[in-house]
Coordinates of N, CA and C in Angstrom, one line a residue:
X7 N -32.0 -74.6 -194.3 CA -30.6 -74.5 -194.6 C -30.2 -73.1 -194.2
X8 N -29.3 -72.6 -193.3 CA -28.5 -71.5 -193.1 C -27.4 -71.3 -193.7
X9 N -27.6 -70.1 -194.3 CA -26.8 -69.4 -195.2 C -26.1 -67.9 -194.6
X10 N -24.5 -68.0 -195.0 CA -24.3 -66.8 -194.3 C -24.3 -65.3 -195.3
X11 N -24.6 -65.9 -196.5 CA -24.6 -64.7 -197.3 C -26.3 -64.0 -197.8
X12 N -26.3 -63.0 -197.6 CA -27.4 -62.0 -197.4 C -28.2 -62.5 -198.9
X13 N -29.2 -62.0 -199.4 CA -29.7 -61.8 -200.2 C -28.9 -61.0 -201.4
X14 N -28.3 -60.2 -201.2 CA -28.0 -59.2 -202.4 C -27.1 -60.2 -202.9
X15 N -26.0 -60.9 -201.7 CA -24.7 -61.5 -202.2 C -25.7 -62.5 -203.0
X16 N -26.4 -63.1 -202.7 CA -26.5 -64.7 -203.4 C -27.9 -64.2 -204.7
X17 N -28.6 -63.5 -205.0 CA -28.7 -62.9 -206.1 C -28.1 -62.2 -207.1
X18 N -27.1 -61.2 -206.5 CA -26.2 -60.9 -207.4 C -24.9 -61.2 -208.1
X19 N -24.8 -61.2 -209.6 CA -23.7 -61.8 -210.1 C -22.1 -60.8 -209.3
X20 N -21.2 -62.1 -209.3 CA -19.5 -61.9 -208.8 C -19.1 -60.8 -210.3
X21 N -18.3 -59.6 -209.7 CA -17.8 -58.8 -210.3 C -16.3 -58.9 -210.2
X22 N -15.4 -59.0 -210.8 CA -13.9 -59.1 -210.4 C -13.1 -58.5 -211.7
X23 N -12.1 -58.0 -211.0 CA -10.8 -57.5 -212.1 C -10.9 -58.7 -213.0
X24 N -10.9 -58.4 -213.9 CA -10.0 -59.7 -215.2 C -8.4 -59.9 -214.9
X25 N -7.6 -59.1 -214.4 CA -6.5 -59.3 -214.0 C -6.3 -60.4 -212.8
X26 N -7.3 -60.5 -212.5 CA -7.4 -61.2 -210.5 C -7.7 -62.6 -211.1
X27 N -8.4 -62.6 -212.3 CA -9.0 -64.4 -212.4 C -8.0 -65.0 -213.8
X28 N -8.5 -66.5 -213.6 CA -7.8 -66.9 -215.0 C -8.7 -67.7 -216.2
X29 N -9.3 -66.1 -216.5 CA -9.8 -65.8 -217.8 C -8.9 -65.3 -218.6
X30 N -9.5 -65.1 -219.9 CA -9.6 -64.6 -220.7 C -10.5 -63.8 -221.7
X31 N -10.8 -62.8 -222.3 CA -11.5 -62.3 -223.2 C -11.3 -63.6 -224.7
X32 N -12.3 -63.5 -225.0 CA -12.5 -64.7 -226.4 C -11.5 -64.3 -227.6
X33 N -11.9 -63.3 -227.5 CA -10.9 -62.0 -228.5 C -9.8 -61.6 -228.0
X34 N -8.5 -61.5 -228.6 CA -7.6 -60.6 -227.7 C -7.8 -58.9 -227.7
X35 N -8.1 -59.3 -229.3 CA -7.9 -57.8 -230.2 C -8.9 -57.1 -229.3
X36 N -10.3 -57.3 -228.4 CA -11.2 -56.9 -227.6 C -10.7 -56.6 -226.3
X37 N -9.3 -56.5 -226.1 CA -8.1 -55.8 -224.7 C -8.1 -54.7 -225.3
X38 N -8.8 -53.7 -224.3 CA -8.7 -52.4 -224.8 C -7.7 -51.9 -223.8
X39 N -7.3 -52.9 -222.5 CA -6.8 -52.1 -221.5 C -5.2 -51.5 -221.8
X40 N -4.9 -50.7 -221.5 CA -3.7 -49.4 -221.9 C -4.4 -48.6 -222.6
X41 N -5.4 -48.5 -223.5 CA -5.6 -47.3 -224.2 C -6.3 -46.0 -223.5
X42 N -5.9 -45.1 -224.1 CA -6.5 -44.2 -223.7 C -7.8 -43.9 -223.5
X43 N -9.0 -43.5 -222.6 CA -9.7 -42.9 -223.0 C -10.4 -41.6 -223.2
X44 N -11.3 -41.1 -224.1 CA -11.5 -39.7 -224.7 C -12.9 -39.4 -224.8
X45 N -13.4 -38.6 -224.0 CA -14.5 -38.1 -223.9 C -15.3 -37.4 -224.8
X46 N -16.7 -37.3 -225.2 CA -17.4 -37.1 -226.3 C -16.7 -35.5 -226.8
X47 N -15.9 -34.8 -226.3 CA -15.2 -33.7 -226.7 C -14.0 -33.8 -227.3
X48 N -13.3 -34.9 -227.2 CA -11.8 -35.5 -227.4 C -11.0 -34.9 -226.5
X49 N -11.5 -34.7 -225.1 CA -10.4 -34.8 -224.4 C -10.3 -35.8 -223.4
X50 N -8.9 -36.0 -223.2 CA -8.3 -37.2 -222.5 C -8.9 -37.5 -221.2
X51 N -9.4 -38.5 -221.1 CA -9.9 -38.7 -219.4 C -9.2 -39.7 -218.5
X52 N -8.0 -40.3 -219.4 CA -7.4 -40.9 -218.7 C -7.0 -42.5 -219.5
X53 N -6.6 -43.5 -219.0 CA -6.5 -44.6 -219.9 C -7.4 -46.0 -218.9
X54 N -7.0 -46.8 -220.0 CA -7.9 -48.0 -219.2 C -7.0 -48.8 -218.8
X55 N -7.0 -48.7 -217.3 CA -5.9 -50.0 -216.6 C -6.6 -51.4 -216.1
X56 N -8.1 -51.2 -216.3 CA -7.9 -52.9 -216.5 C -9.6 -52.5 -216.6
X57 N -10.2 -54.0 -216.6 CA -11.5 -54.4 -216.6 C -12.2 -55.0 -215.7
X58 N -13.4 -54.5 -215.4 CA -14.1 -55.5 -214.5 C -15.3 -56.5 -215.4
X59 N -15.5 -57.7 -215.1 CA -16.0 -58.8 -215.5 C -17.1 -59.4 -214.8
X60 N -18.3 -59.9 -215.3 CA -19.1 -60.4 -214.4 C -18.7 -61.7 -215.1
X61 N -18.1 -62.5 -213.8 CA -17.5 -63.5 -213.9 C -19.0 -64.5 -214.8
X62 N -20.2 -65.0 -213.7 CA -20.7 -65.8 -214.2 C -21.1 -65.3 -215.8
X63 N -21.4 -64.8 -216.2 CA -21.8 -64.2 -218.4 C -20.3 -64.3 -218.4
X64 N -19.1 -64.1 -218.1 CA -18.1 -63.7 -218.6 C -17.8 -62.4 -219.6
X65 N -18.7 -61.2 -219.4 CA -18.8 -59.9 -220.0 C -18.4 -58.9 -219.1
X66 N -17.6 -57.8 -220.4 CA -17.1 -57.1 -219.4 C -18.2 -56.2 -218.6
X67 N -18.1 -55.4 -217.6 CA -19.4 -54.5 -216.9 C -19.0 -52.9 -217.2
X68 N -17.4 -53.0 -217.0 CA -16.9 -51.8 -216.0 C -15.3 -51.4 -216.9
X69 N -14.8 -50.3 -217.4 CA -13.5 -49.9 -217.5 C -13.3 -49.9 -215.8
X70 N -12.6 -50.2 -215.6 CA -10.9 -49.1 -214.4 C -10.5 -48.3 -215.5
X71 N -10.8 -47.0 -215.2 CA -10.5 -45.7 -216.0 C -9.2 -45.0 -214.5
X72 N -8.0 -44.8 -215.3 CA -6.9 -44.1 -213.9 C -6.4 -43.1 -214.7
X73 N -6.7 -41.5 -213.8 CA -5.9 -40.6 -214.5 C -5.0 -39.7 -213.5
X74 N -4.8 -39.0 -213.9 CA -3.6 -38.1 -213.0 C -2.4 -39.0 -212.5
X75 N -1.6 -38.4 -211.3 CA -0.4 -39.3 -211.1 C 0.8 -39.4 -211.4
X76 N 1.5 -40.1 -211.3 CA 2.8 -40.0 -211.9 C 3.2 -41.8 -211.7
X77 N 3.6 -42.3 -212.8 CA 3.7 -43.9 -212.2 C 3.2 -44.4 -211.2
X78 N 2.0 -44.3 -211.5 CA 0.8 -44.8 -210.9 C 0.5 -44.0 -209.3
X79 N 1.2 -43.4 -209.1 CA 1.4 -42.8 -207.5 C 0.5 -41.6 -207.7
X80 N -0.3 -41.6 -207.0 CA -1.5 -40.8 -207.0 C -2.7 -40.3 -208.1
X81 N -2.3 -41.7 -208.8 CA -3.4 -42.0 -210.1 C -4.6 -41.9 -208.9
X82 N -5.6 -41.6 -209.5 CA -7.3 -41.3 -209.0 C -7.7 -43.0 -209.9
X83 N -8.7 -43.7 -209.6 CA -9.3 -44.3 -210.7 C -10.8 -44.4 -210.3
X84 N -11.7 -44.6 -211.5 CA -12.8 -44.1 -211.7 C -13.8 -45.5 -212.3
X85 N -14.4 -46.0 -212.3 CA -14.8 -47.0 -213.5 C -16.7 -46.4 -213.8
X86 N -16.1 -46.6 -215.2 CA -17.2 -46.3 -216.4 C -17.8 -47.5 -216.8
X87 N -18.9 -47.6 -217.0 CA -19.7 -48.6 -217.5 C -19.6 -49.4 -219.0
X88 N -19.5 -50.1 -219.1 CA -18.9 -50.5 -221.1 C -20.4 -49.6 -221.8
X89 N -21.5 -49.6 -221.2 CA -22.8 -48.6 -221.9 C -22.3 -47.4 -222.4
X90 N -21.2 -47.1 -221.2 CA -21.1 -45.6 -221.8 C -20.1 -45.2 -223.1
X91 N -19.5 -46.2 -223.7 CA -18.8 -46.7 -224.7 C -19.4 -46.0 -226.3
X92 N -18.7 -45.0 -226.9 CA -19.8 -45.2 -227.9 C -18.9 -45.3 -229.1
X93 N -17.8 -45.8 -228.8 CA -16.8 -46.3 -230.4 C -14.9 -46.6 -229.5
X94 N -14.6 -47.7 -230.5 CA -12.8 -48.1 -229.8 C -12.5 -48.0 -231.7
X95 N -11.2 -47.1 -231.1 CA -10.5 -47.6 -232.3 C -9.3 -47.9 -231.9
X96 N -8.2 -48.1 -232.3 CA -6.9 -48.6 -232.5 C -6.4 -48.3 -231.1
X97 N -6.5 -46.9 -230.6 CA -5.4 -46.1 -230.0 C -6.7 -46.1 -228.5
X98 N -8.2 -45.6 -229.0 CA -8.2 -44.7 -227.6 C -9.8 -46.0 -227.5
X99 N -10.3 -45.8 -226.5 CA -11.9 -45.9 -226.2 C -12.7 -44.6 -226.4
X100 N -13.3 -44.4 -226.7 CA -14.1 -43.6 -226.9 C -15.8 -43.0 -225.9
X101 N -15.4 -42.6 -225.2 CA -17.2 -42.3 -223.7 C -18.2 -41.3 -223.9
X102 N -19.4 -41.6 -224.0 CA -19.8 -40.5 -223.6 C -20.0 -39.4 -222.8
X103 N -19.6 -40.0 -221.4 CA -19.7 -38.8 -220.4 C -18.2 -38.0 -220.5
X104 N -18.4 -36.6 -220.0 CA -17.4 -35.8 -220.1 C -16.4 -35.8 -219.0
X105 N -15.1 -35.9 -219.6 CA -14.1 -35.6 -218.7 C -14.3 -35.4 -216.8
X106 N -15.0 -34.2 -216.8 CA -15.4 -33.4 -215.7 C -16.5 -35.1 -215.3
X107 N -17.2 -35.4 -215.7 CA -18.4 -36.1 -215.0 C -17.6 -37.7 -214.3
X108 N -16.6 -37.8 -215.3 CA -15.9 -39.3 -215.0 C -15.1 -38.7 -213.6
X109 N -14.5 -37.4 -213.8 CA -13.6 -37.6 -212.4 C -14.5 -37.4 -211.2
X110 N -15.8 -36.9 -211.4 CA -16.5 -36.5 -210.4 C -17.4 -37.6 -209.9
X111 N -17.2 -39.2 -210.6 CA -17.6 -40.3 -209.7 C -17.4 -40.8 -208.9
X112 N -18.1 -42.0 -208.8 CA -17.8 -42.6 -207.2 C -16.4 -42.9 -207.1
X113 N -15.7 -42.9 -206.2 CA -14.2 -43.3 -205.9 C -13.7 -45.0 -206.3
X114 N -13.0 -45.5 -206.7 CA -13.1 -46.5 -206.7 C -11.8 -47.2 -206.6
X115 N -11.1 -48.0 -205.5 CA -10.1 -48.5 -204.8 C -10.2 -49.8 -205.4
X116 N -9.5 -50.4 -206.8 CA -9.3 -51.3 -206.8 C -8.4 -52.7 -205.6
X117 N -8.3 -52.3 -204.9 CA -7.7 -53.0 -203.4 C -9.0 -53.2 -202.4
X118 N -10.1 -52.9 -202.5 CA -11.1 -53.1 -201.9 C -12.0 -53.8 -202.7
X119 N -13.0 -54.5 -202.2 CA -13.7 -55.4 -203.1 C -15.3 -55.0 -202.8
X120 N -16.1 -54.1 -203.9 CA -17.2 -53.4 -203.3 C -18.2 -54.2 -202.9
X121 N -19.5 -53.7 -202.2 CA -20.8 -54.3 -202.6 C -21.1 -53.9 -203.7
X122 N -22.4 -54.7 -203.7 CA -23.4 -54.4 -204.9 C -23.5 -53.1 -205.0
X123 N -23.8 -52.7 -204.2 CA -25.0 -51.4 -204.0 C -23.2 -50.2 -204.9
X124 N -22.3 -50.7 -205.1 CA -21.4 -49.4 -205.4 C -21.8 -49.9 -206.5
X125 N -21.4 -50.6 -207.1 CA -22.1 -50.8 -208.9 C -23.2 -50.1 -209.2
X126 N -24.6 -50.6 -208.3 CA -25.3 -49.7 -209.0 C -25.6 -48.6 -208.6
X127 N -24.4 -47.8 -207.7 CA -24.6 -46.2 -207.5 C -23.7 -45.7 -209.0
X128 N -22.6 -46.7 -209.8 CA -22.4 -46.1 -210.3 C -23.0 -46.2 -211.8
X129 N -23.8 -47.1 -211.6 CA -24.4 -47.0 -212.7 C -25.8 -46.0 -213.1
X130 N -25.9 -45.5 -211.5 CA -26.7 -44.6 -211.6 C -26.4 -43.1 -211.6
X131 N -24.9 -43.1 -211.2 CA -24.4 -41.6 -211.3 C -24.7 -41.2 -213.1
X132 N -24.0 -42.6 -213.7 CA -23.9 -42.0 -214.9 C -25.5 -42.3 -215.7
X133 N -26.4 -42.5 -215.3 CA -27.7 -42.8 -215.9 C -28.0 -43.9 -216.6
X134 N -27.1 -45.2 -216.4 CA -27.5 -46.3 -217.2 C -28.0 -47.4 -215.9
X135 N -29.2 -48.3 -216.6 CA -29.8 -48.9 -215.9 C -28.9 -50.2 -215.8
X136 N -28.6 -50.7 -213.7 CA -27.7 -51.4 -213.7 C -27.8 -53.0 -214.7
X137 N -26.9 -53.5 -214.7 CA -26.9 -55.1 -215.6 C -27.9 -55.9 -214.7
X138 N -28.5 -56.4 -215.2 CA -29.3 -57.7 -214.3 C -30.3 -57.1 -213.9
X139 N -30.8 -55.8 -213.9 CA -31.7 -55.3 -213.0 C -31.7 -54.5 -212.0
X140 N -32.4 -53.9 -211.7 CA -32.5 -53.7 -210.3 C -32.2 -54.3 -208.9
X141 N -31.3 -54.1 -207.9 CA -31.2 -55.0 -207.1 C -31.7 -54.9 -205.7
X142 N -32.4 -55.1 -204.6 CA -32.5 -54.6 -203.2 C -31.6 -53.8 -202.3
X143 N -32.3 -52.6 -201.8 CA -31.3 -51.7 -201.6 C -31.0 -51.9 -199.7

């Protein structure tokens, strides 16, 4: 049987905006997206404009973390891993990595749809081992 998708594609789980599918979180009260988030210092790194999802577990993976800008017009956005998560309350999310470390990641164009391999660069920028494993590079 010939297949046109590579090995990474048909091992690796589908990642997508939660905005783009018609899901839902189980929870609502678990939409963190609009809140801010705030770095193990308390300062602002930006807020959460949306989520990325591994469609097949249906878990989230990834904030879309967007800061700078002005209505939305030259917002930067960044996405943080939910690992690096270490408390939500009401208002903000709460990250480990520092302000300075989140803007200094990989770029991330929600309008493009990555490979694998950008997941787990970013899961390696920030030092968490990616979901599922290790994948072929």
């Amino acid at each position: 049987m010939n297949s046109d998708r590579g090995p990474e594609e048909s091992s690796a789980h589908t990642l997508v905006r939660l905005a783009d599918v018609a899901l839902e979180l189980a929870d609502p009260a678990d939409d963190v997206r609009g809140r801010k988030v705030v770095d193990r210092n308390g300062d602002q790194v930006g807020k959460v404009d949306g989520l990325i999802i591994d469609e097949a577990e249906r878990r989230v993976r990834f904030l879309e973390v967007g800061s700078g800008g002005f209505l939305g017009l030259g917002e930067h956005k960044q996405l943080v891993p939910v690992e690096a998560i270490t408390r939500v309350d009401e208002d903000a999310v709460h990250i480990a990595p520092e302000r300075t470390q989140v803007a200094g990641g990989p770029a991330y164009d929600p309008d493009l749809e990555p490979e694998r391999r950008y997941y787990d660069d970013v899961y390696t920028y920030y030092d968490y081992p990616p979901f599922g494993g290790p994948y072929p590079r």
